[in-house]
Short mmCIF file of C-alpha atoms in Angstrom, two decimals:
data_model
loop_
_atom_site.label_atom_id
_atom_site.label_comp_id
_atom_site.label_asym_id
_atom_site.label_seq_id
_atom_site.Cartn_x
_atom_site.Cartn_y
_atom_site.Cartn_z
CA MET A 1 0.00 0.00 0.00
CA ILE A 2 1.35 3.40 -1.01
CA ASN A 3 1.09 6.07 1.70
CA VAL A 4 1.89 9.74 1.06
CA ARG A 5 1.43 12.88 3.11
CA PHE A 6 1.26 16.65 2.95
CA ALA A 7 2.86 18.32 5.96
CA PRO A 8 2.30 22.10 6.13
CA SER A 9 3.35 24.35 9.00
CA PRO A 10 0.44 26.42 10.40
CA THR A 11 2.41 29.67 10.31
CA GLY A 12 0.43 31.14 7.41
CA GLU A 13 -2.31 30.37 4.92
CA LEU A 14 -2.05 27.66 2.29
CA HIS A 15 -0.15 29.15 -0.66
CA LEU A 16 0.10 27.98 -4.26
CA GLY A 17 3.33 26.03 -3.78
CA GLY A 18 1.88 24.13 -0.84
CA ALA A 19 -1.37 23.49 -2.70
CA ARG A 20 0.52 22.04 -5.66
CA THR A 21 2.55 19.76 -3.36
CA ALA A 22 -0.67 18.58 -1.73
CA LEU A 23 -2.23 18.03 -5.16
CA PHE A 24 0.66 15.93 -6.49
CA ASN A 25 0.58 13.77 -3.36
CA TRP A 26 -3.20 13.42 -3.59
CA LEU A 27 -3.04 12.50 -7.28
CA TYR A 28 -0.30 9.94 -6.69
CA ALA A 29 -2.27 8.30 -3.89
CA ASN A 30 -5.51 8.20 -5.86
CA HIS A 31 -3.83 7.04 -9.07
CA THR A 32 -2.13 4.14 -7.29
CA GLY A 33 -4.95 3.25 -4.92
CA GLY A 34 -2.93 4.45 -1.93
CA LYS A 35 -3.68 6.74 0.99
CA PHE A 36 -3.11 10.46 1.45
CA PHE A 37 -2.51 11.86 4.95
CA LEU A 38 -2.38 15.39 6.32
CA ARG A 39 0.14 16.23 9.05
CA ILE A 40 0.33 19.61 10.77
CA GLU A 41 3.94 20.46 11.64
CA ASP A 42 3.25 22.76 14.58
CA THR A 43 6.42 22.45 16.68
CA ASP A 44 7.15 26.17 16.16
CA LYS A 45 4.98 27.22 19.11
CA GLU A 46 5.51 30.96 18.65
CA ARG A 47 4.44 31.13 15.02
CA SER A 48 1.93 28.27 14.80
CA LYS A 49 -1.68 29.40 15.13
CA GLN A 50 -4.98 27.52 15.21
CA GLU A 51 -6.46 29.98 12.72
CA TYR A 52 -3.93 28.81 10.14
CA VAL A 53 -4.68 25.16 10.90
CA ASP A 54 -8.34 25.92 10.23
CA GLN A 55 -7.55 27.90 7.10
CA ILE A 56 -5.30 25.19 5.66
CA CYS A 57 -7.94 22.52 6.30
CA GLU A 58 -10.70 24.67 4.79
CA SER A 59 -8.60 25.35 1.68
CA MET A 60 -7.82 21.65 1.31
CA LYS A 61 -11.51 20.78 1.60
CA TRP A 62 -12.47 23.48 -0.91
CA LEU A 63 -9.94 22.09 -3.38
CA GLY A 64 -11.41 18.63 -2.83
CA LEU A 65 -8.10 17.23 -1.56
CA ASP A 66 -9.66 15.04 1.11
CA TRP A 67 -7.24 13.18 3.34
CA ASP A 68 -7.40 9.76 4.95
CA GLY A 69 -7.60 9.29 8.69
CA PRO A 70 -7.49 12.00 11.34
CA LEU A 71 -5.23 15.04 11.29
CA VAL A 72 -1.78 14.33 12.73
CA PHE A 73 -0.19 17.04 14.91
CA GLN A 74 3.52 17.04 15.67
CA SER A 75 2.87 18.88 18.93
CA GLN A 76 1.18 15.75 20.26
CA ARG A 77 4.31 13.64 19.81
CA GLU A 78 6.87 15.58 21.87
CA LYS A 79 7.44 12.67 24.27
CA ASP A 80 8.24 10.36 21.34
CA TYR A 81 10.79 12.83 19.98
CA HIS A 82 12.46 13.21 23.38
CA ASN A 83 12.73 9.44 23.82
CA ALA A 84 14.21 9.07 20.34
CA VAL A 85 16.89 11.69 21.07
CA GLN A 86 17.80 9.92 24.31
CA LYS A 87 17.97 6.60 22.48
CA ILE A 88 20.57 7.62 19.92
CA LEU A 89 22.52 9.56 22.55
CA LYS A 90 22.72 6.38 24.61
CA GLU A 91 23.76 4.35 21.55
CA GLY A 92 26.57 6.82 20.77
CA ASN A 93 25.07 7.95 17.45
CA ALA A 94 24.64 11.51 18.72
CA TYR A 95 26.39 13.77 21.20
CA ARG A 96 25.88 16.94 23.21
CA CYS A 97 27.48 20.03 21.73
CA PHE A 98 28.31 22.86 24.12
CA CYS A 99 29.63 25.23 21.44
CA SER A 100 27.96 28.61 21.83
CA LYS A 101 26.17 30.38 19.02
CA ASP A 102 28.75 33.18 19.18
CA LYS A 103 31.60 30.69 18.75
CA LEU A 104 29.93 29.04 15.77
CA ASP A 105 29.19 32.43 14.19
CA GLU A 106 32.86 33.41 14.51
CA GLU A 107 33.88 30.16 12.80
CA ARG A 108 31.44 30.83 9.95
CA LYS A 109 32.74 34.37 9.50
CA ALA A 110 36.32 33.09 9.40
CA ALA A 111 35.36 30.56 6.73
CA ASP A 112 33.62 33.24 4.68
CA LYS A 113 36.65 35.50 4.97
CA GLU A 114 38.89 32.69 3.75
CA ARG A 115 36.37 31.84 1.02
CA ARG A 116 35.93 28.25 2.08
CA ILE A 117 32.83 26.23 2.86
CA TYR A 118 32.12 26.22 6.57
CA ARG A 119 32.14 22.84 8.30
CA TYR A 120 31.47 22.29 11.96
CA GLY A 121 34.73 21.07 13.46
CA GLN A 122 33.21 18.27 15.56
CA THR A 123 34.65 20.04 18.59
CA CYS A 124 32.45 18.18 21.08
CA GLN A 125 32.19 14.82 19.36
CA ASN A 126 34.86 13.07 21.39
CA MET A 127 34.47 14.95 24.67
CA GLU A 128 35.44 12.93 27.74
CA SER A 129 32.42 11.83 29.77
CA ALA A 130 33.83 13.51 32.90
CA GLU A 131 34.06 16.88 31.16
CA GLU A 132 30.58 16.43 29.70
CA MET A 133 29.14 15.64 33.14
CA ASP A 134 30.93 18.61 34.67
CA ARG A 135 29.50 21.00 32.07
CA LEU A 136 26.03 19.53 32.52
CA ASN A 137 26.32 20.00 36.28
CA ARG A 138 27.26 23.64 35.72
CA GLY A 139 24.03 24.05 33.73
CA GLU A 140 25.75 24.91 30.44
CA SER A 141 23.46 25.10 27.43
CA PHE A 142 23.90 22.47 24.72
CA THR A 143 22.41 21.17 21.51
CA VAL A 144 22.35 17.56 20.37
CA ARG A 145 24.20 16.73 17.16
CA LEU A 146 23.89 13.58 15.13
CA LYS A 147 27.18 11.81 14.45
CA VAL A 148 27.29 11.53 10.66
CA PRO A 149 28.82 8.17 9.69
CA ASP A 150 31.60 7.76 7.14
CA GLY A 151 30.85 6.78 3.56
CA GLU A 152 28.18 8.08 1.25
CA THR A 153 24.40 8.32 1.07
CA SER A 154 22.60 7.36 -2.13
CA TYR A 155 19.01 7.24 -3.25
CA THR A 156 17.03 7.34 -6.49
CA ASP A 157 14.73 10.29 -6.86
CA HIS A 158 11.59 9.71 -8.96
CA ILE A 159 12.21 12.98 -10.78
CA TYR A 160 15.96 13.66 -10.60
CA GLY A 161 17.18 10.08 -10.81
CA PRO A 162 20.17 8.65 -8.86
CA ILE A 163 21.66 11.04 -6.29
CA THR A 164 24.77 10.33 -4.21
CA VAL A 165 26.20 12.57 -1.51
CA GLU A 166 29.51 12.04 0.25
CA ASN A 167 28.85 12.03 3.99
CA SER A 168 32.01 14.08 4.48
CA GLU A 169 30.07 16.97 2.92
CA ILE A 170 27.44 16.79 5.67
CA ASP A 171 28.09 18.42 9.05
CA ASP A 172 27.21 16.67 12.28
CA PHE A 173 23.84 18.39 12.19
CA ILE A 174 21.70 19.43 15.13
CA ILE A 175 18.73 17.22 15.94
CA ALA A 176 17.69 18.93 19.21
CA ARG A 177 18.02 22.64 20.00
CA SER A 178 19.31 24.12 23.24
CA ASP A 179 15.73 24.36 24.56
CA GLY A 180 15.28 20.64 23.94
CA SER A 181 12.98 21.02 20.93
CA PRO A 182 13.77 18.66 18.04
CA THR A 183 14.66 19.92 14.58
CA PHE A 184 12.77 19.43 11.32
CA ASN A 185 14.91 16.68 9.82
CA PHE A 186 14.69 14.57 12.97
CA VAL A 187 10.95 14.80 13.61
CA CYS A 188 10.16 14.43 9.91
CA VAL A 189 11.75 10.98 9.87
CA LEU A 190 10.08 9.88 13.10
CA ASP A 191 6.68 11.06 11.90
CA ASP A 192 6.93 9.57 8.42
CA ASN A 193 8.02 6.24 9.88
CA ALA A 194 5.22 6.26 12.47
CA MET A 195 2.66 7.03 9.75
CA GLY A 196 3.99 4.33 7.42
CA ILE A 197 4.81 6.84 4.67
CA THR A 198 6.18 4.99 1.65
CA HIS A 199 6.72 7.92 -0.73
CA VAL A 200 7.79 11.46 0.17
CA ILE A 201 6.74 13.94 -2.53
CA ARG A 202 7.81 17.52 -1.77
CA GLY A 203 9.54 20.60 -3.19
CA GLU A 204 13.08 20.50 -4.50
CA ASP A 205 14.14 22.91 -1.74
CA HIS A 206 14.19 19.77 0.45
CA VAL A 207 16.85 18.02 -1.66
CA PRO A 208 19.64 18.98 0.80
CA ASN A 209 17.57 17.54 3.67
CA THR A 210 17.05 14.13 2.12
CA PRO A 211 20.55 12.64 2.71
CA LYS A 212 20.37 13.77 6.35
CA GLN A 213 17.00 12.13 6.77
CA ILE A 214 18.15 8.91 5.12
CA ILE A 215 21.04 8.77 7.60
CA ILE A 216 18.50 9.03 10.43
CA TYR A 217 16.34 6.31 8.88
CA ARG A 218 19.34 3.99 8.77
CA LEU A 219 20.49 4.78 12.31
CA PHE A 220 17.06 3.76 13.63
CA GLY A 221 16.75 0.80 11.27
CA PHE A 222 13.59 2.25 9.70
CA GLN A 223 12.33 1.37 6.22
CA GLU A 224 13.33 4.24 3.92
CA PRO A 225 10.60 5.79 1.78
CA GLU A 226 11.03 6.64 -1.88
CA PHE A 227 11.56 10.32 -2.69
CA ALA A 228 10.34 12.69 -5.40
CA HIS A 229 11.30 16.36 -5.38
CA LEU A 230 9.08 18.73 -7.30
CA PRO A 231 10.44 21.69 -9.28
CA MET A 232 9.96 25.14 -7.80
CA ILE A 233 7.14 27.42 -8.90
CA LEU A 234 8.82 30.58 -10.17
CA GLY A 235 7.68 34.17 -10.53
CA PRO A 236 8.02 36.11 -13.81
CA ASP A 237 11.59 37.02 -12.75
CA LYS A 238 12.41 33.27 -12.62
CA LYS A 239 12.92 33.44 -8.85
CA ARG A 240 10.94 31.35 -6.39
CA LEU A 241 7.32 32.50 -6.30
CA SER A 242 6.58 34.46 -3.15
CA LYS A 243 4.42 37.22 -1.72
CA ARG A 244 6.62 39.85 -3.35
CA HIS A 245 5.32 38.60 -6.72
CA GLY A 246 1.80 39.29 -5.51
CA ALA A 247 1.02 35.58 -5.42
CA PRO A 248 -2.26 35.13 -3.57
CA GLY A 249 -3.03 32.30 -1.20
CA VAL A 250 -5.61 29.65 -2.00
CA GLN A 251 -8.22 31.42 0.12
CA GLN A 252 -8.08 34.47 -2.14
CA PHE A 253 -8.77 32.36 -5.24
CA ARG A 254 -11.78 30.94 -3.46
CA ASP A 255 -13.02 34.38 -2.43
CA GLU A 256 -12.62 35.67 -5.99
CA GLY A 257 -14.83 32.92 -7.34
CA TYR A 258 -12.36 30.63 -9.09
CA LEU A 259 -13.56 27.06 -9.46
CA PRO A 260 -11.51 24.58 -7.41
CA ASP A 261 -11.13 22.21 -10.37
CA ALA A 262 -9.83 25.08 -12.50
CA LEU A 263 -7.17 25.98 -9.94
CA LEU A 264 -6.15 22.32 -9.60
CA ASN A 265 -5.96 22.02 -13.38
CA TYR A 266 -3.64 25.01 -13.56
CA LEU A 267 -1.48 23.89 -10.63
CA VAL A 268 -0.88 20.45 -12.11
CA LEU A 269 0.44 22.08 -15.29
CA LEU A 270 3.14 23.76 -13.20
CA GLY A 271 5.59 20.93 -13.51
CA TRP A 272 3.61 18.04 -15.03
CA ASN A 273 2.85 17.26 -18.64
CA PRO A 274 1.06 14.16 -19.94
CA ASP A 275 3.10 14.25 -23.17
CA THR A 276 0.07 15.45 -25.14
CA LYS A 277 -1.28 18.83 -26.16
CA GLN A 278 -4.22 18.48 -23.78
CA GLU A 279 -4.31 21.24 -21.17
CA ILE A 280 -7.84 21.12 -19.77
CA PHE A 281 -8.51 18.22 -17.41
CA SER A 282 -11.28 17.14 -15.13
CA ARG A 283 -10.37 15.85 -11.69
CA GLU A 284 -11.10 12.32 -12.92
CA ASN A 285 -8.81 12.83 -15.94
CA LEU A 286 -5.97 13.87 -13.67
CA VAL A 287 -6.34 10.88 -11.36
CA GLU A 288 -6.34 8.54 -14.36
CA LEU A 289 -3.42 10.14 -16.21
CA PHE A 290 -1.09 11.32 -13.45
CA ASP A 291 2.38 9.79 -13.60
CA ILE A 292 5.12 11.04 -11.29
CA ALA A 293 7.67 10.14 -13.97
CA GLN A 294 6.20 12.88 -16.17
CA VAL A 295 6.99 15.63 -13.68
CA GLN A 296 9.62 17.92 -15.16
CA LYS A 297 12.87 18.93 -13.50
CA LYS A 298 12.75 22.53 -14.67
CA GLY A 299 11.03 25.15 -12.54
CA ALA A 300 7.60 26.23 -13.77
CA VAL A 301 6.76 29.93 -14.14
CA PHE A 302 3.46 31.10 -12.68
CA ASP A 303 1.53 32.73 -15.52
CA GLU A 304 -1.57 34.61 -14.40
CA LYS A 305 -2.86 34.90 -17.98
CA LYS A 306 -2.66 31.14 -18.41
CA LEU A 307 -4.47 30.63 -15.12
CA HIS A 308 -7.25 32.94 -16.28
CA TRP A 309 -7.54 31.03 -19.57
CA VAL A 310 -7.73 27.67 -17.80
CA SER A 311 -10.30 29.07 -15.37
CA GLY A 312 -12.41 30.45 -18.21
CA GLN A 313 -12.33 27.10 -20.00
CA HIS A 314 -13.62 25.30 -16.92
CA LEU A 315 -16.36 27.84 -16.36
CA PHE A 316 -17.49 27.69 -19.99
CA ARG A 317 -17.75 23.89 -19.89
CA LEU A 318 -20.18 23.92 -17.00
CA SER A 319 -23.91 23.93 -17.65
CA ASN A 320 -25.73 27.14 -16.82
CA ASP A 321 -27.42 25.39 -13.92
CA GLU A 322 -24.02 24.34 -12.52
CA VAL A 323 -22.70 27.90 -12.79
CA LEU A 324 -25.81 29.18 -11.01
CA GLN A 325 -25.25 26.66 -8.23
CA HIS A 326 -21.66 27.85 -7.79
CA MET A 327 -22.80 31.49 -7.79
CA GLU A 328 -25.35 30.76 -5.09
CA GLU A 329 -22.62 29.17 -2.96
CA VAL A 330 -20.00 31.90 -3.39
CA PHE A 331 -22.17 34.99 -3.87
CA PRO A 332 -25.53 34.13 -2.30
CA ASP A 333 -26.88 37.67 -2.79
CA TRP A 334 -26.17 37.71 -6.53
CA GLY A 335 -29.29 38.47 -8.56
CA SER A 336 -31.38 38.78 -5.44
CA GLY A 337 -35.05 39.13 -6.37
CA ALA A 338 -34.64 37.86 -9.94
CA ASP A 339 -36.25 34.59 -10.93
CA GLU A 340 -34.13 31.56 -11.80
CA ASN A 341 -34.86 31.60 -15.54
CA TYR A 342 -33.67 35.21 -15.75
CA LEU A 343 -30.44 34.34 -13.93
CA LEU A 344 -29.83 31.40 -16.25
CA GLU A 345 -30.25 33.71 -19.27
CA VAL A 346 -27.74 36.15 -17.75
CA ILE A 347 -25.24 33.35 -17.21
CA SER A 348 -25.73 32.05 -20.74
CA SER A 349 -24.99 35.47 -22.22
CA LEU A 350 -21.79 36.04 -20.21
CA LYS A 351 -20.33 32.61 -19.48
CA GLU A 352 -17.87 32.55 -22.37
CA ARG A 353 -16.64 36.07 -21.58
CA VAL A 354 -15.61 35.65 -17.94
CA ARG A 355 -12.79 33.80 -16.19
CA SER A 356 -14.18 33.54 -12.69
CA LEU A 357 -17.40 33.80 -10.74
CA SER A 358 -16.33 37.20 -9.41
CA GLU A 359 -15.97 38.47 -12.99
CA LEU A 360 -19.43 37.13 -13.75
CA LYS A 361 -20.79 38.96 -10.72
CA SER A 362 -19.06 42.20 -11.68
CA LEU A 363 -19.87 42.13 -15.39
CA SER A 364 -23.50 41.15 -14.89
CA SER A 365 -24.32 44.21 -12.76
CA PHE A 366 -26.07 45.96 -15.67
CA TYR A 367 -28.59 43.12 -15.82
CA PHE A 368 -29.88 44.11 -12.39
CA GLU A 369 -29.35 47.89 -12.11
CA ASP A 370 -29.53 50.85 -14.46
CA PRO A 371 -26.06 52.30 -15.09
CA ASP A 372 -25.47 55.47 -13.11
CA THR A 373 -22.27 56.34 -14.97
CA TYR A 374 -20.90 55.76 -18.45
CA GLU A 375 -17.38 54.53 -19.10
CA GLU A 376 -15.29 57.54 -20.07
CA LYS A 377 -13.26 55.90 -22.84
CA ALA A 378 -16.32 54.33 -24.43
CA SER A 379 -18.25 57.60 -24.16
CA ARG A 380 -15.52 59.54 -25.93
CA LYS A 381 -15.40 56.99 -28.73
CA ARG A 382 -19.05 55.93 -29.12
CA TRP A 383 -21.08 59.02 -28.17
CA LYS A 384 -19.02 61.94 -29.39
CA ASP A 385 -21.70 64.55 -30.05
CA GLU A 386 -25.41 65.35 -30.38
CA SER A 387 -25.64 63.56 -33.74
CA VAL A 388 -25.51 60.27 -31.85
CA ASN A 389 -28.54 61.38 -29.82
CA GLN A 390 -30.52 61.80 -33.03
CA SER A 391 -29.60 58.32 -34.23
CA VAL A 392 -30.37 56.63 -30.91
CA ALA A 393 -33.65 58.54 -30.63
CA ALA A 394 -34.66 57.24 -34.05
CA TYR A 395 -33.94 53.67 -32.99
CA LEU A 396 -35.80 54.24 -29.71
CA SER A 397 -38.84 55.36 -31.68
CA SER A 398 -38.86 52.15 -33.72
CA LEU A 399 -38.41 50.04 -30.56
CA GLU A 400 -41.53 51.49 -28.95
CA GLY A 401 -43.63 49.96 -31.75
CA ILE A 402 -42.16 46.43 -31.40
CA HIS A 403 -44.46 43.90 -29.71
CA ASP A 404 -42.44 40.73 -30.45
CA TRP A 405 -39.37 41.60 -28.30
CA SER A 406 -37.04 39.04 -29.86
CA GLU A 407 -33.43 39.21 -31.00
CA ASP A 408 -34.41 38.98 -34.67
CA LYS A 409 -36.93 41.81 -34.49
CA LEU A 410 -34.57 44.02 -32.45
CA GLU A 411 -31.76 43.52 -34.93
CA LEU A 412 -34.00 44.12 -37.92
CA ALA A 413 -35.25 47.39 -36.43
CA LEU A 414 -31.71 48.60 -35.81
CA ARG A 415 -30.47 47.77 -39.28
CA GLN A 416 -33.50 49.43 -40.88
CA THR A 417 -32.95 52.54 -38.76
CA ALA A 418 -29.25 52.63 -39.69
CA GLU A 419 -30.12 52.28 -43.36
CA LYS A 420 -32.59 55.16 -43.20
CA LEU A 421 -29.99 57.34 -41.51
CA ASP A 422 -27.29 56.20 -43.95
CA LEU A 423 -25.17 54.85 -41.10
CA SER A 424 -23.26 51.63 -40.60
CA SER A 425 -24.94 49.35 -38.07
CA GLY A 426 -21.96 49.73 -35.73
CA LYS A 427 -22.67 53.46 -35.41
CA LEU A 428 -25.87 52.49 -33.63
CA ILE A 429 -24.91 49.21 -31.94
CA HIS A 430 -22.07 50.71 -29.88
CA PRO A 431 -23.87 53.75 -28.44
CA VAL A 432 -26.99 51.68 -27.69
CA ARG A 433 -24.83 49.18 -25.79
CA LEU A 434 -23.23 52.05 -23.86
CA ALA A 435 -26.67 53.42 -22.98
CA LEU A 436 -27.92 50.05 -21.75
CA THR A 437 -24.84 48.89 -19.82
CA GLY A 438 -22.66 51.90 -19.10
CA ILE A 439 -19.66 50.10 -20.65
CA GLY A 440 -18.34 49.53 -24.14
CA PHE A 441 -18.31 45.75 -24.27
CA GLY A 442 -20.43 42.78 -23.37
CA PRO A 443 -22.65 40.11 -24.89
CA SER A 444 -24.47 40.39 -28.21
CA LEU A 445 -26.51 43.59 -28.11
CA PHE A 446 -29.72 41.95 -29.25
CA GLU A 447 -29.38 39.05 -26.82
CA LEU A 448 -28.78 41.62 -24.10
CA MET A 449 -31.85 43.61 -25.07
CA GLN A 450 -34.06 40.54 -25.20
CA ILE A 451 -32.98 39.53 -21.68
CA LEU A 452 -33.41 43.04 -20.25
CA GLY A 453 -36.88 43.39 -21.72
CA LYS A 454 -38.66 46.24 -23.46
CA ASP A 455 -39.46 48.47 -20.50
CA THR A 456 -35.89 48.43 -19.14
CA CYS A 457 -34.31 49.07 -22.55
CA ILE A 458 -36.57 52.00 -23.35
CA ARG A 459 -36.10 53.52 -19.90
CA ARG A 460 -32.30 53.29 -20.10
CA LEU A 461 -32.18 54.71 -23.62
CA LYS A 462 -34.23 57.72 -22.53
CA ILE A 463 -31.95 58.31 -19.54
CA ALA A 464 -28.85 58.10 -21.77
CA LEU A 465 -30.33 60.58 -24.22
CA GLU A 466 -30.57 63.06 -21.34
CA LYS A 467 -27.08 62.41 -19.94
CA LEU A 468 -24.99 61.92 -23.08
CA PRO A 469 -22.78 63.13 -24.57
CA GLN A 470 -20.78 63.74 -21.44
CA ASN A 471 -19.00 67.06 -20.99
CA ILE A 472 -15.48 65.73 -20.65
#
């Protein structure tokens, strides 16, 4: 049985990089019939907050990345970590280091000045037991360092292939801080072993940690998992994506009305390719097709335009009823007072033009309220002078006599009016759209007019004739 996990720290909201790591683990588990676990790494007591635990879990649920079993919290396993430290101290595989932070900082500065890589000098590794006891009795502060064995550490990464590191390149690293709290590499191994994790799928920033963790696995005699390190998500400047790039957290995408499947679809494309030209996938497609061997080594650049395109494709492929259901969930007050058939017509007219539910909400405002302003750029271009008022008034006059308020009749009336006035149809279509919506773009004018209805269209045209052209 394949077991994977996602292990975020509750020191902030779930960001895109974390969401993609969770997704790749979830896909791997579901593709192989394995299990996907969620572990909260909350040993940083100062920065860890319950609100972030809640937010991470809510974001995971919204994305549909359901996990198996109960949540696992590192903070509930402190006794196990302490016992494990004592065990390897007793076995001689670790030792107490009394070197002060100031001393170590001086050694690092000296190495930098001499332009050499800093290595801890194993000052305390072979300390006599009498001296160690004396320093303990004096209450001197110490950390616990793991004694790195001779030789080399090798493993085969599912993405990067065979990797070998000479152990001489690895310092005797700290596994317990001076306050007794264990370090990441140590607890990660103990937790993964306790949870029966068979495959560790995480970001490539953890590549330097993996040899250290394998050493710990071997010291305890634990079964080593297989490893896969995902490429970084990069910003437009090709540096690791971060808040300085304006990258929002998952919660913001939810609040802005993106569909969870659309965000998952985009995230999976940041590093994975099924070796086809297909770019739009359902959740079921992804589970069926996902292969960890097809994850690329090269970092993937976050492209907001591509995300918007993917999101728009997902929205367009939903039925109008499905879009309405999503709108009711995310924006329950949208279209308040309008009947369902009207809302479905609104959705049908705009669905292919928007990329998210929030855009649908924003763009559809003219279906529910008369415009109180007119877009400046469109006004300058489409309603330049009083001659436009004469043309629109002529069309308004013909509209008042129409009883069959259908797209065909509305279009015919406009083209006949334009012909009488010796105008191109566009000279009427654009100002009429501006009068009805307040903006210079939108769905087909005649579809729009049919949905709005006769009374609304005539009222708005009369108002526009009084207000336009604008004195700009």
